[in-house]
Amino acid sequence: MPHNEIGGSMPRNYSPLTLKQLFLTSGHYCAFPECTSAIVHFTDSGPVVLGEIAHIEGSSDDGPRPNPSLSSSSRDGYGNLVILCAHHHNLVDKIDSAYPVEALQEWKRDAEQATAEKLSIGATSVSFAELQIVCNAFADGDIDLPSTPMIAVPPQEKMDANGLTEAIRPTMTIGLAQAPQAADFIRRQAQLSSRFPARIRAGFVQEYDRLHSKGRVGDELFLSLLDFGANSAVSPQTDLSRMFVIRAAAAAVLCHLFEVCDVFEPPA
C-alpha cells in the first residue's frame, strides 16, 4: 500500500507491517466514536484507501498532542497511530485540547476490540461458499511442484520458527478454529478434481515466493497472504459485515496451509 495514499499529503516512515496492522484492526471504519465513515472503498480494480492515519501523540514536537521524549520510531509505530476519516483527523488535530492522548488511545482500543469481535462473529458464518472463493484465489498457481506429505505441525512451534508474534495471534486463533472446515472443503473438492489440493499448494507457494522475494517476512508475510486470499473474494458489492466472513474464511484457509504446508519454515 503506497504511503502517499494515506495519512495526508506528508509522507511518513510507516513500515509495511505497521500499515497492515492498522488496517487489519481498524474494522474498516473511522475510529472516532459513532462515526460511520468507511476508511476503505472496494472497486473492481482493488481497494481504495479513504481513511487517514492520525498520530495519538504528536508527529512533531510542535504539532498536536506533542511528546518531545517520544522517539521517531515510536511516533510512527503501530501503538501511536489510529485511522480516522479525513474530517475527524482534521478535527482532532485542529482542536487538540479537546481530544487528548487518553481519548485517542481509548478509541484505538475500542476499534481493536470491535474488529476482533466482528471477525469472531464472521467466523461463525463461514460456509463452503466463502471457502471456495478464497481457495480459488490460491488455486490459480501454475507452477509444477513435487508432491510432499502434508503433516500438521504444532502451530506455536511453527509461529516461533517463522518469526510470527503475538500481534497476529487473534487472527491465527480464529483461523485455526476454522481450519478443519477448510481442510474438509479441500478434501471434498479433491473428490471432484484430484489435482485441486496441489493447485492450491502451488498457488500458495507462488504467492509466498513472490512476497518473500520482496523482503516480506514474519507477521508482514503472514498478513500479506491473508490479504491476498481475502481481497480476491471481495467485490464493490460486498457489504462490510460479509467482509468479516470472507476474512475469516481466508484466515481458515491460510491457517490450514500454515499447519500442513511445507512452504513456511518448519521448526528446527
PDB file of C-alpha atoms in Angstrom, residues 39-43 46-51:
ATOM      1  CA  ILE A  39     -11.925   4.062   5.544  1.00  0.00           C
ATOM      2  CA  VAL A  40     -11.611   1.689   2.580  1.00  0.00           C
ATOM      3  CA  HIS A  41     -13.718   1.584  -0.577  1.00  0.00           C
ATOM      4  CA  PHE A  42     -13.597  -1.528  -2.747  1.00  0.00           C
ATOM      5  CA  THR A  43     -13.656  -1.167  -6.536  1.00  0.00           C
ATOM      6  CA  GLY A  46      -8.956  -3.083  -5.955  1.00  0.00           C
ATOM      7  CA  PRO A  47      -9.332  -1.317  -2.599  1.00  0.00           C
ATOM      8  CA  VAL A  48      -9.074   2.478  -2.392  1.00  0.00           C
ATOM      9  CA  VAL A  49      -7.953   3.978   0.911  1.00  0.00           C
ATOM     10  CA  LEU A  50     -10.151   6.828   2.163  1.00  0.00           C
ATOM     11  CA  GLY A  51      -9.020   6.954   5.781  1.00  0.00           C
TER      12      GLY A  51
END
